[in-house]
Amino acid sequence: MTGTTPLLAVNGLEAGYGESRVLFGLSLDVREGEVVTLLGRNGMGKTTTIHSIMGIVTPTAGDIRFAGAAVQRLPAYAIARRGIGLVPEGRQIFPNLSVRENLIATATRNTSNGWDVERVLKLFPPLRERLSSWGNLLSGGEQQMLAIGRALLTNPRLLILDEATEGLAPLVRAHIWSVIEEIKATGMSILIVDKNVDALTRIADRHYVLERGRVVWSGTSAALVADGEIKTRYLGV
Amino acid sequence: MTKERIALAMVVVLALLPLLFAAMGESYYLTVATRMMIFGIAALSLDLILGFGGLISLGHAVYLGIGGYAVGILDFYGISNGFVQLGVATLASAGAALFIGAVSLRTSGVFFLMITLAFSQMVYFLAISINSFGGDDGLTLNAHSDLGLNFGNTQVFYYFVLACLAFFLWLSFRIVRSRFGMLLRGMKFNESRMIAIGFPTFRYKLTAFVISGAICGFAGALLANQTLFVSPSIMQWSRSGDLLVMVIAGGMGTIVGPVIGAIMFLLLEKVLASFTTYWGALLGMVLIALVLMGKTGLLGGMAKGGRPHG
């Protein structure tokens, strides 16, 4: 893959909240059509990395390039508009909008990447029956489906999932993973944070392990599976 | 019952009311009811930003003043064309809302409340200090806005105001159910999420603020027409407080609730004032009871289990 520009390239990223620094020169990239994960225990900087990419947190140093253009100085809404869809930790469904409204309110009119409401409902059949329910009356799994659907309807080039299956029942979790595989099959580039290393090694191409705001290990799924020490040392599994 | 049905039922009742008053031989009630509907429009306009945008403005009466004074000043200079008067009243209010909103929407919560209050006080004292337009004493109009209708006839004016109320109810339901309305409702609950999805929330809130101000300005123009008089008291800050009470007691975010709230507010004011000069204290108690018993306001109880829009 050398020679092609990555879709997302993060270099020497430093960020924090007030006095406390969280990220120390973190670098990673996601290539077109690739599924990449961020692994690490709680508090290691995974969410801060994602928030820096999205412009929710302003980096103090480093640069972030998306589709070849520097984005780290852009306002958060403009970064999202460039084609990054975030499925945030805790879903953050709008409780005062119906399921249908949650989907269409922020959808792009330009469906050039092929995502429209019908296609999202095919991906998540349970949502079809809940279209006129309030967003907060859904189960955790349905909320996660809705959050993924909402992000897909912005027709992003990169989908970011923060804690993709956190707090979900095993069956629901399995469904979410299979859907992520389906999305991957469409050629979507995906960056995932999750603790479910086994599922991730099956789905993802490459992994970055974070420890105190730095990348301490990166490699392919095969390398991660082969290296048992990584899991015990940095992931506590 | 859906909110639209309640709104429709209300409009039908209001349309039949003049017949009842005529049978009772009480034409004065018609004037009172007209005033209620005008404040209903003002409260409804505040609900667009308060109930759907989560913006607590303590200066909304300023648009009543701007709308009222637009009619008064044009009349002062001999321009009585109603289309010009109502148009200028609406546009001037929209312009003022654009300016006030552009500044105040950079803040939120209690700061937003203070800035909107400060702006309304500035305009209030401006109106007091301009003696050529009556200053503190107010400005008496020579004639009603000329729309080819006889606004001097209380019945004609009543039905004109009712038609305006019905139109603004319809418009508000349209706005709230539109994509713009969905975004507005979404950002009320989770603004940072809306930004992260790719929506610059400031623009949307400002748009809502301008629409709200314009509708309230129109209500101000109607008010000036009813009394043929405008004075700074129309935009006193306590008036903005009254509007907040109408919206909250009637049911925030329900559109029709604030109209009912306005009607109830003015009705209570009239009834209680006939018992005692300290009616304000009684009104306060009634309002506390209303808000404590049904936190969602009068309409919250009526339209319980309301289905989501769309």
XYZ file of C-alpha atoms in Angstrom:
547
model
C 0.000 0.000 0.000
C 3.014 2.294 0.015
C 2.699 5.270 -2.278
C -1.010 5.855 -1.740
C -1.982 8.715 0.564
C -3.883 7.476 3.607
C -7.462 8.691 3.977
C -6.721 9.769 7.541
C -3.196 10.584 8.686
C -2.485 11.696 12.234
C 1.067 12.784 13.035
C 2.620 13.774 16.372
C -0.769 14.523 17.917
C -0.723 16.151 21.335
C -3.862 17.111 23.185
C -5.286 17.457 26.667
C -7.820 19.129 28.871
C -6.643 22.294 30.589
C -3.443 21.538 32.487
C -3.534 17.804 32.041
C -2.076 16.366 28.873
C -3.543 13.189 27.501
C -1.884 12.559 24.149
C 1.883 12.657 23.636
C 2.891 12.644 19.981
C 0.436 10.065 18.787
C 0.542 8.995 15.129
C -1.752 6.726 13.173
C -3.287 6.371 9.767
C -6.281 4.778 8.129
C -6.139 3.894 4.452
C -9.025 3.787 2.025
C -11.243 0.753 2.663
C -9.346 -0.300 5.758
C -10.702 -1.196 9.202
C -8.371 0.006 11.940
C -8.801 -0.203 15.712
C -7.622 1.747 18.721
C -7.002 -0.560 21.659
C -6.024 0.122 25.213
C -7.373 0.254 28.725
C -9.603 3.043 30.000
C -7.997 6.458 30.230
C -5.257 5.756 27.698
C -6.453 8.421 25.245
C -8.634 6.563 22.771
C -11.617 8.876 22.987
C -9.396 11.954 23.172
C -7.737 10.820 19.935
C -11.124 10.515 18.257
C -12.291 13.840 19.649
C -9.119 15.494 18.360
C -9.691 14.065 14.889
C -13.279 15.336 14.975
C -12.252 18.773 16.227
C -14.237 18.375 19.440
C -10.947 18.685 21.330
C -8.402 21.159 19.940
C -4.958 19.559 19.579
C -2.024 21.487 21.017
C 0.443 20.031 18.515
C 0.690 17.692 15.573
C -1.256 17.551 12.366
C -4.311 15.716 11.142
C -4.900 15.255 7.447
C -8.113 13.888 6.021
C -8.343 13.026 2.326
C -5.093 14.901 1.792
C -6.134 18.177 3.448
C -5.142 19.513 6.859
C -8.217 19.593 9.078
C -6.922 20.276 12.580
C -7.760 23.977 12.431
C -11.276 23.515 11.082
C -14.366 23.869 13.287
C -15.898 20.558 14.342
C -18.913 20.823 12.029
C -16.674 21.425 9.008
C -14.543 18.349 9.773
C -17.677 16.201 9.938
C -18.827 17.710 6.641
C -15.563 16.636 4.993
C -16.831 13.088 5.391
C -16.225 11.715 8.865
C -19.185 10.086 10.564
C -18.859 9.493 14.301
C -20.841 6.955 16.297
C -20.123 8.402 19.732
C -19.612 6.641 23.012
C -22.974 6.304 24.723
C -24.832 6.591 21.342
C -26.153 10.096 22.103
C -29.427 9.645 20.300
C -31.644 12.727 20.318
C -34.341 11.618 22.790
C -36.756 14.344 21.736
C -36.760 13.251 18.099
C -38.454 10.163 16.716
C -36.332 7.366 15.267
C -37.194 8.518 11.761
C -36.316 12.091 12.643
C -33.033 10.984 14.218
C -32.177 9.417 10.879
C -33.301 12.130 8.477
C -32.577 15.302 10.455
C -28.841 15.186 9.858
C -28.796 13.078 6.684
C -27.048 14.463 3.630
C -29.184 15.162 0.601
C -26.337 13.953 -1.563
C -26.385 10.178 -1.287
C -23.459 9.664 -3.666
C -21.959 7.096 -1.320
C -25.194 5.195 -1.561
C -26.615 5.478 1.957
C -30.272 6.375 2.228
C -32.894 5.602 4.865
C -34.122 2.486 3.049
C -30.647 0.976 2.924
C -30.054 1.698 6.601
C -33.366 0.026 7.481
C -32.336 -3.027 5.452
C -29.170 -3.151 7.510
C -31.104 -2.755 10.776
C -34.572 -4.317 10.356
C -35.523 -3.764 14.040
C -35.446 -0.004 13.461
C -38.178 -0.213 10.840
C -40.800 -1.110 13.445
C -39.634 1.657 15.750
C -39.624 4.529 13.244
C -42.228 6.575 15.072
C -40.966 5.892 18.603
C -39.108 8.526 20.533
C -35.355 8.072 20.381
C -35.016 7.445 24.106
C -37.532 4.603 24.149
C -35.181 2.257 22.306
C -33.127 -0.538 23.819
C -29.366 -0.095 23.986
C -28.865 -2.228 20.908
C -31.497 -0.350 18.921
C -29.936 2.933 20.000
C -26.561 1.762 18.736
C -28.147 0.718 15.433
C -29.742 4.145 15.213
C -26.453 5.872 16.002
C -24.684 3.880 13.284
C -27.536 4.548 10.857
C -27.455 8.251 11.637
C -23.726 8.359 10.946
C -24.062 6.365 7.710
C -26.733 8.748 6.441
C -24.234 11.583 6.496
C -22.596 9.488 3.759
C -19.136 9.595 5.282
C -15.878 8.367 3.775
C -14.639 7.376 7.211
C -16.828 5.890 9.918
C -15.569 6.153 13.484
C -17.137 4.034 16.214
C -16.255 4.861 19.816
C -17.036 1.904 22.109
C -18.948 0.126 19.364
C -20.554 -2.573 21.510
C -20.148 -1.292 25.059
C -22.916 -2.375 27.393
C -24.744 -4.524 24.854
C -26.013 -8.072 25.311
C -23.940 -10.797 23.580
C -26.530 -11.471 20.861
C -26.949 -7.781 20.081
C -23.200 -7.413 20.106
C -22.860 -10.198 17.547
C -25.420 -8.457 15.354
C -23.531 -5.166 15.526
C -20.275 -6.908 14.575
C -21.868 -8.611 11.597
C -23.299 -5.287 10.458
C -19.879 -3.660 10.761
C -18.547 -6.441 8.554
C -21.284 -5.710 6.033
C -20.363 -2.028 6.081
C -16.721 -2.947 5.647
C -17.663 -5.027 2.596
C -19.025 -1.873 0.954
C -15.488 -0.480 1.000
C -16.035 1.965 3.844
C -12.978 2.988 5.854
C -13.610 2.401 9.551
C -11.850 3.333 12.790
C -13.132 1.401 15.821
C -12.620 1.614 19.544
C -13.803 -1.415 21.492
C -12.666 -3.819 24.174
C -13.762 -6.940 22.356
C -10.336 -7.901 20.992
C -11.412 -11.271 19.585
C -14.126 -9.765 17.415
C -11.819 -6.960 16.369
C -9.000 -9.250 15.265
C -11.541 -11.061 13.105
C -12.921 -7.909 11.449
C -10.118 -5.351 11.452
C -7.025 -5.125 9.282
C -4.703 -3.272 11.622
C -4.538 -2.238 15.265
C -2.963 0.489 17.356
C -2.445 -0.159 21.052
C -2.440 2.987 23.179
C -0.742 3.363 26.544
C -0.780 6.721 28.320
C -1.299 8.764 25.204
C 1.259 7.012 23.035
C 1.093 4.241 20.476
C 3.058 1.393 22.045
C 2.292 -1.265 19.476
C 0.808 -1.391 16.008
C 0.370 -4.175 13.546
C -1.943 -6.496 11.704
C -4.551 -8.779 13.200
C -2.317 -11.787 12.598
C 0.534 -10.126 14.476
C -1.743 -9.219 17.358
C -3.074 -12.756 17.647
C 0.472 -14.148 17.485
C 1.808 -11.835 20.161
C 0.050 -12.999 23.327
C 2.052 -10.666 25.518
C 0.485 -7.517 24.026
C -2.914 -8.531 25.213
C -1.915 -9.261 28.784
C 0.414 -6.303 29.080
C -1.615 -3.475 27.550
C -5.165 -4.670 27.278
C -5.554 -6.615 30.488
C -7.313 -9.539 28.841
C -55.634 14.259 21.070
C -52.794 15.509 18.903
C -51.606 19.066 19.255
C -52.925 19.927 15.786
C -56.391 18.717 16.740
C -56.285 20.802 19.917
C -55.184 23.802 17.875
C -57.946 23.232 15.343
C -60.561 22.809 18.079
C -59.336 26.002 19.698
C -59.597 27.955 16.446
C -63.129 26.639 15.874
C -64.185 27.632 19.400
C -62.636 31.060 18.937
C -64.474 31.438 15.637
C -67.815 30.725 17.311
C -67.138 32.859 20.383
C -68.385 36.170 18.887
C -71.820 34.569 18.368
C -71.955 33.738 22.063
C -70.847 37.208 23.068
C -73.459 38.732 20.732
C -76.165 36.582 22.320
C -74.989 37.730 25.743
C -74.893 41.307 24.537
C -71.345 41.644 25.835
C -69.313 43.147 23.012
C -66.592 44.182 25.459
C -65.603 40.534 25.817
C -64.712 40.546 22.143
C -62.030 43.138 22.772
C -60.664 41.088 25.646
C -60.615 37.941 23.522
C -58.829 39.781 20.711
C -56.138 40.865 23.124
C -55.786 37.270 24.314
C -55.237 36.044 20.775
C -52.640 38.728 20.073
C -50.702 37.677 23.152
C -51.269 34.109 22.034
C -49.341 34.886 18.845
C -46.567 36.530 20.879
C -46.348 33.550 23.251
C -46.334 31.122 20.340
C -43.419 33.010 18.799
C -41.488 32.753 22.074
C -42.227 29.018 22.206
C -40.400 28.559 18.898
C -37.115 29.532 20.543
C -37.871 28.536 24.138
C -39.723 25.272 23.697
C -37.921 24.055 20.614
C -34.583 25.822 20.791
C -34.162 25.849 24.573
C -33.346 29.571 24.479
C -34.655 31.426 27.526
C -35.095 35.008 26.380
C -36.060 37.596 28.962
C -36.402 40.291 26.351
C -38.997 38.990 23.973
C -41.443 41.843 24.576
C -38.974 44.137 22.815
C -40.375 42.847 19.506
C -43.895 43.696 20.603
C -42.542 47.200 21.128
C -40.680 47.371 17.839
C -43.714 46.087 15.944
C -46.028 48.463 17.769
C -43.782 51.478 17.317
C -43.241 50.649 13.630
C -46.999 51.057 13.124
C -47.133 54.103 15.405
C -44.240 55.925 13.758
C -45.450 55.220 10.204
C -48.881 56.481 11.250
C -47.204 59.550 12.776
C -45.735 60.327 9.347
C -49.060 59.780 7.656
C -48.337 56.382 6.154
C -51.429 54.342 6.878
C -51.098 51.589 4.266
C -51.562 48.399 6.265
C -49.351 46.243 4.076
C -46.515 48.721 4.546
C -47.176 49.036 8.284
C -47.402 45.325 9.014
C -44.533 44.602 6.626
C -42.261 47.172 8.228
C -43.265 46.014 11.720
C -42.364 42.437 10.854
C -39.145 43.261 9.017
C -37.939 45.735 11.656
C -38.498 43.108 14.333
C -36.706 40.514 12.254
C -33.794 42.917 11.780
C -33.630 43.673 15.489
C -33.770 39.949 16.264
C -30.948 39.325 13.788
C -28.764 41.851 15.582
C -29.737 40.873 19.132
C -29.487 37.188 18.282
C -26.106 37.539 16.577
C -24.719 38.914 19.832
C -26.687 37.017 22.473
C -26.576 33.561 20.861
C -22.820 33.491 21.448
C -23.726 32.887 25.067
C -26.160 30.502 26.688
C -28.166 29.928 29.818
C -28.257 32.766 32.305
C -25.914 34.941 30.211
C -28.237 34.655 27.242
C -31.082 35.671 29.517
C -29.170 38.720 30.763
C -28.117 39.897 27.298
C -31.621 39.620 25.861
C -32.868 41.519 28.906
C -30.201 44.194 28.421
C -31.116 44.714 24.767
C -34.810 45.008 25.539
C -34.048 47.536 28.279
C -31.973 49.575 25.829
C -34.843 49.775 23.357
C -37.284 50.452 26.196
C -35.307 53.447 27.423
C -34.765 54.614 23.863
C -38.546 54.725 23.432
C -38.891 56.643 26.691
C -36.309 59.209 25.692
C -37.565 60.077 22.191
C -40.004 62.848 22.943
C -41.131 63.390 19.364
C -42.836 60.001 19.547
C -44.400 60.673 22.899
C -41.604 59.449 25.119
C -42.897 58.015 28.367
C -46.485 59.073 27.575
C -46.647 56.967 24.452
C -47.901 57.661 20.982
C -51.537 57.831 19.952
C -52.340 56.562 16.471
C -54.552 58.531 14.103
C -55.977 55.495 12.333
C -55.898 51.743 12.055
C -53.618 50.030 9.558
C -55.402 50.294 6.230
C -55.779 46.835 4.720
C -59.122 47.632 3.159
C -60.806 46.137 6.228
C -62.669 48.124 8.851
C -60.491 47.489 11.898
C -62.621 49.997 13.791
C -65.278 47.281 13.890
C -64.305 45.023 16.793
C -65.835 42.002 15.111
C -63.873 42.501 11.875
C -60.668 43.037 13.795
C -61.382 39.981 15.946
C -61.678 37.733 12.904
C -58.599 39.252 11.295
C -56.557 38.496 14.432
C -58.040 35.003 14.571
C -57.014 34.408 10.951
C -53.476 35.577 11.803
C -53.382 33.286 14.834
C -54.535 30.320 12.743
C -51.900 31.106 10.119
C -49.082 31.341 12.662
C -50.208 28.113 14.332
C -50.102 26.367 10.950
C -46.731 27.941 10.117
C -45.249 26.928 13.474
C -46.350 23.324 13.101
C -44.816 23.328 9.630
C -41.535 24.763 10.937
C -41.280 22.367 13.864
C -41.901 19.323 11.675
C -39.510 20.434 8.961
C -35.901 19.328 8.804
C -34.977 22.722 10.220
C -37.301 22.054 13.153
C -35.803 18.612 13.736
C -32.307 20.087 13.820
C -33.467 22.803 16.192
C -35.065 20.263 18.534
C -32.001 18.053 18.342
C -29.582 20.845 19.198
C -31.779 21.924 22.095
C -31.071 18.593 23.679
C -27.499 17.966 22.561
C -25.820 20.855 20.817
C -22.301 19.455 20.776
C -23.568 16.256 19.138
C -25.260 18.282 16.430
C -22.009 20.140 15.757
C -20.069 16.877 15.640
C -22.494 15.530 13.026
C -21.713 18.533 10.865
C -24.174 21.288 11.704
C -23.096 24.796 12.712
C -25.777 25.253 15.345
C -25.350 29.031 15.659
C -26.879 29.659 12.217
C -29.881 27.496 12.927
C -30.539 29.061 16.295
C -30.158 32.541 14.812
C -32.644 31.697 12.064
C -35.161 30.506 14.646
C -34.521 33.623 16.722
C -35.222 35.878 13.717
C -38.427 34.021 12.762
C -39.563 34.241 16.376
C -38.819 37.964 16.603
C -40.610 38.653 13.319
C -43.794 36.890 14.437
C -43.722 38.692 17.781
C -43.244 42.009 15.962
C -46.328 41.252 13.917
C -48.215 40.667 17.169
C -46.964 44.058 18.360
C -48.407 45.689 15.253
C -51.760 44.038 15.980
C -51.630 45.271 19.565
C -51.026 48.848 18.404
C -54.008 48.507 16.097
C -56.264 47.296 18.827
C -55.564 50.118 21.248
C -54.572 52.774 18.680
C -51.804 53.541 21.107
C -48.244 52.460 21.782
C -46.113 53.268 24.791
C -42.823 51.992 26.159
C -44.704 49.861 28.696
C -45.547 47.448 25.859
C -41.933 46.272 26.068
C -41.273 46.591 29.757
C -39.175 43.697 30.985
C -42.009 42.435 33.162
C -43.975 41.975 29.935
C -41.227 39.639 28.726
C -41.662 37.792 32.002
C -45.416 37.511 31.364
C -44.678 35.940 27.986
C -42.374 33.398 29.608
C -45.097 32.544 32.119
C -47.654 32.094 29.319
C -45.342 29.681 27.488
C -44.235 27.695 30.531
C -47.693 27.492 32.110
C -49.264 26.619 28.784
C -46.728 23.965 27.876
C -43.335 24.558 26.323
C -42.694 23.043 22.945
C -46.342 22.416 22.154
C -47.088 25.535 20.028
C -50.776 25.540 20.921
C -50.078 25.327 24.664
C -48.584 28.816 24.901
C -51.643 30.245 23.125
C -53.855 28.605 25.738
C -51.384 29.854 28.351
C -51.793 33.414 27.079
C -55.580 33.136 27.156
C -55.525 31.716 30.703
C -53.031 34.321 31.879
C -55.099 37.272 30.693
C -58.304 35.636 31.872
C -56.908 35.103 35.368
C -55.604 38.646 35.365
C -59.104 39.961 34.570
C -60.952 37.683 36.986
C -58.564 38.088 39.906
C -58.312 41.834 39.419
C -62.074 42.089 39.927
C -61.690 40.571 43.415
C -58.665 42.394 44.710
C -56.086 44.956 43.756
C -53.459 42.476 44.930
C -54.398 40.102 42.121
C -50.731 39.639 41.279
C -50.191 37.618 44.459
C -53.123 35.329 43.652
C -51.926 34.924 40.083
C -48.525 33.927 41.419
C -50.073 31.224 43.594
C -52.119 29.851 40.720
C -49.020 29.728 38.540
C -46.954 27.968 41.185
C -49.707 25.369 41.537
C -49.927 24.945 37.775
C -46.214 24.422 37.289
C -45.834 22.141 40.328
C -48.814 19.951 39.493
C -48.069 19.523 35.838
C -44.466 20.218 35.028
C -45.284 20.099 31.361
C -47.812 22.913 31.584
C -51.533 22.940 30.869
C -51.223 21.246 27.511
C -48.807 18.638 28.766
C -51.747 17.092 30.619
C -54.155 17.389 27.718
C -51.894 15.909 25.073
C -50.366 13.200 27.186
C -48.642 10.343 25.460
C -48.139 12.633 22.511
C -46.728 10.839 19.524
C -43.514 12.042 17.969
C -43.703 14.398 15.040
C -43.768 12.750 11.645
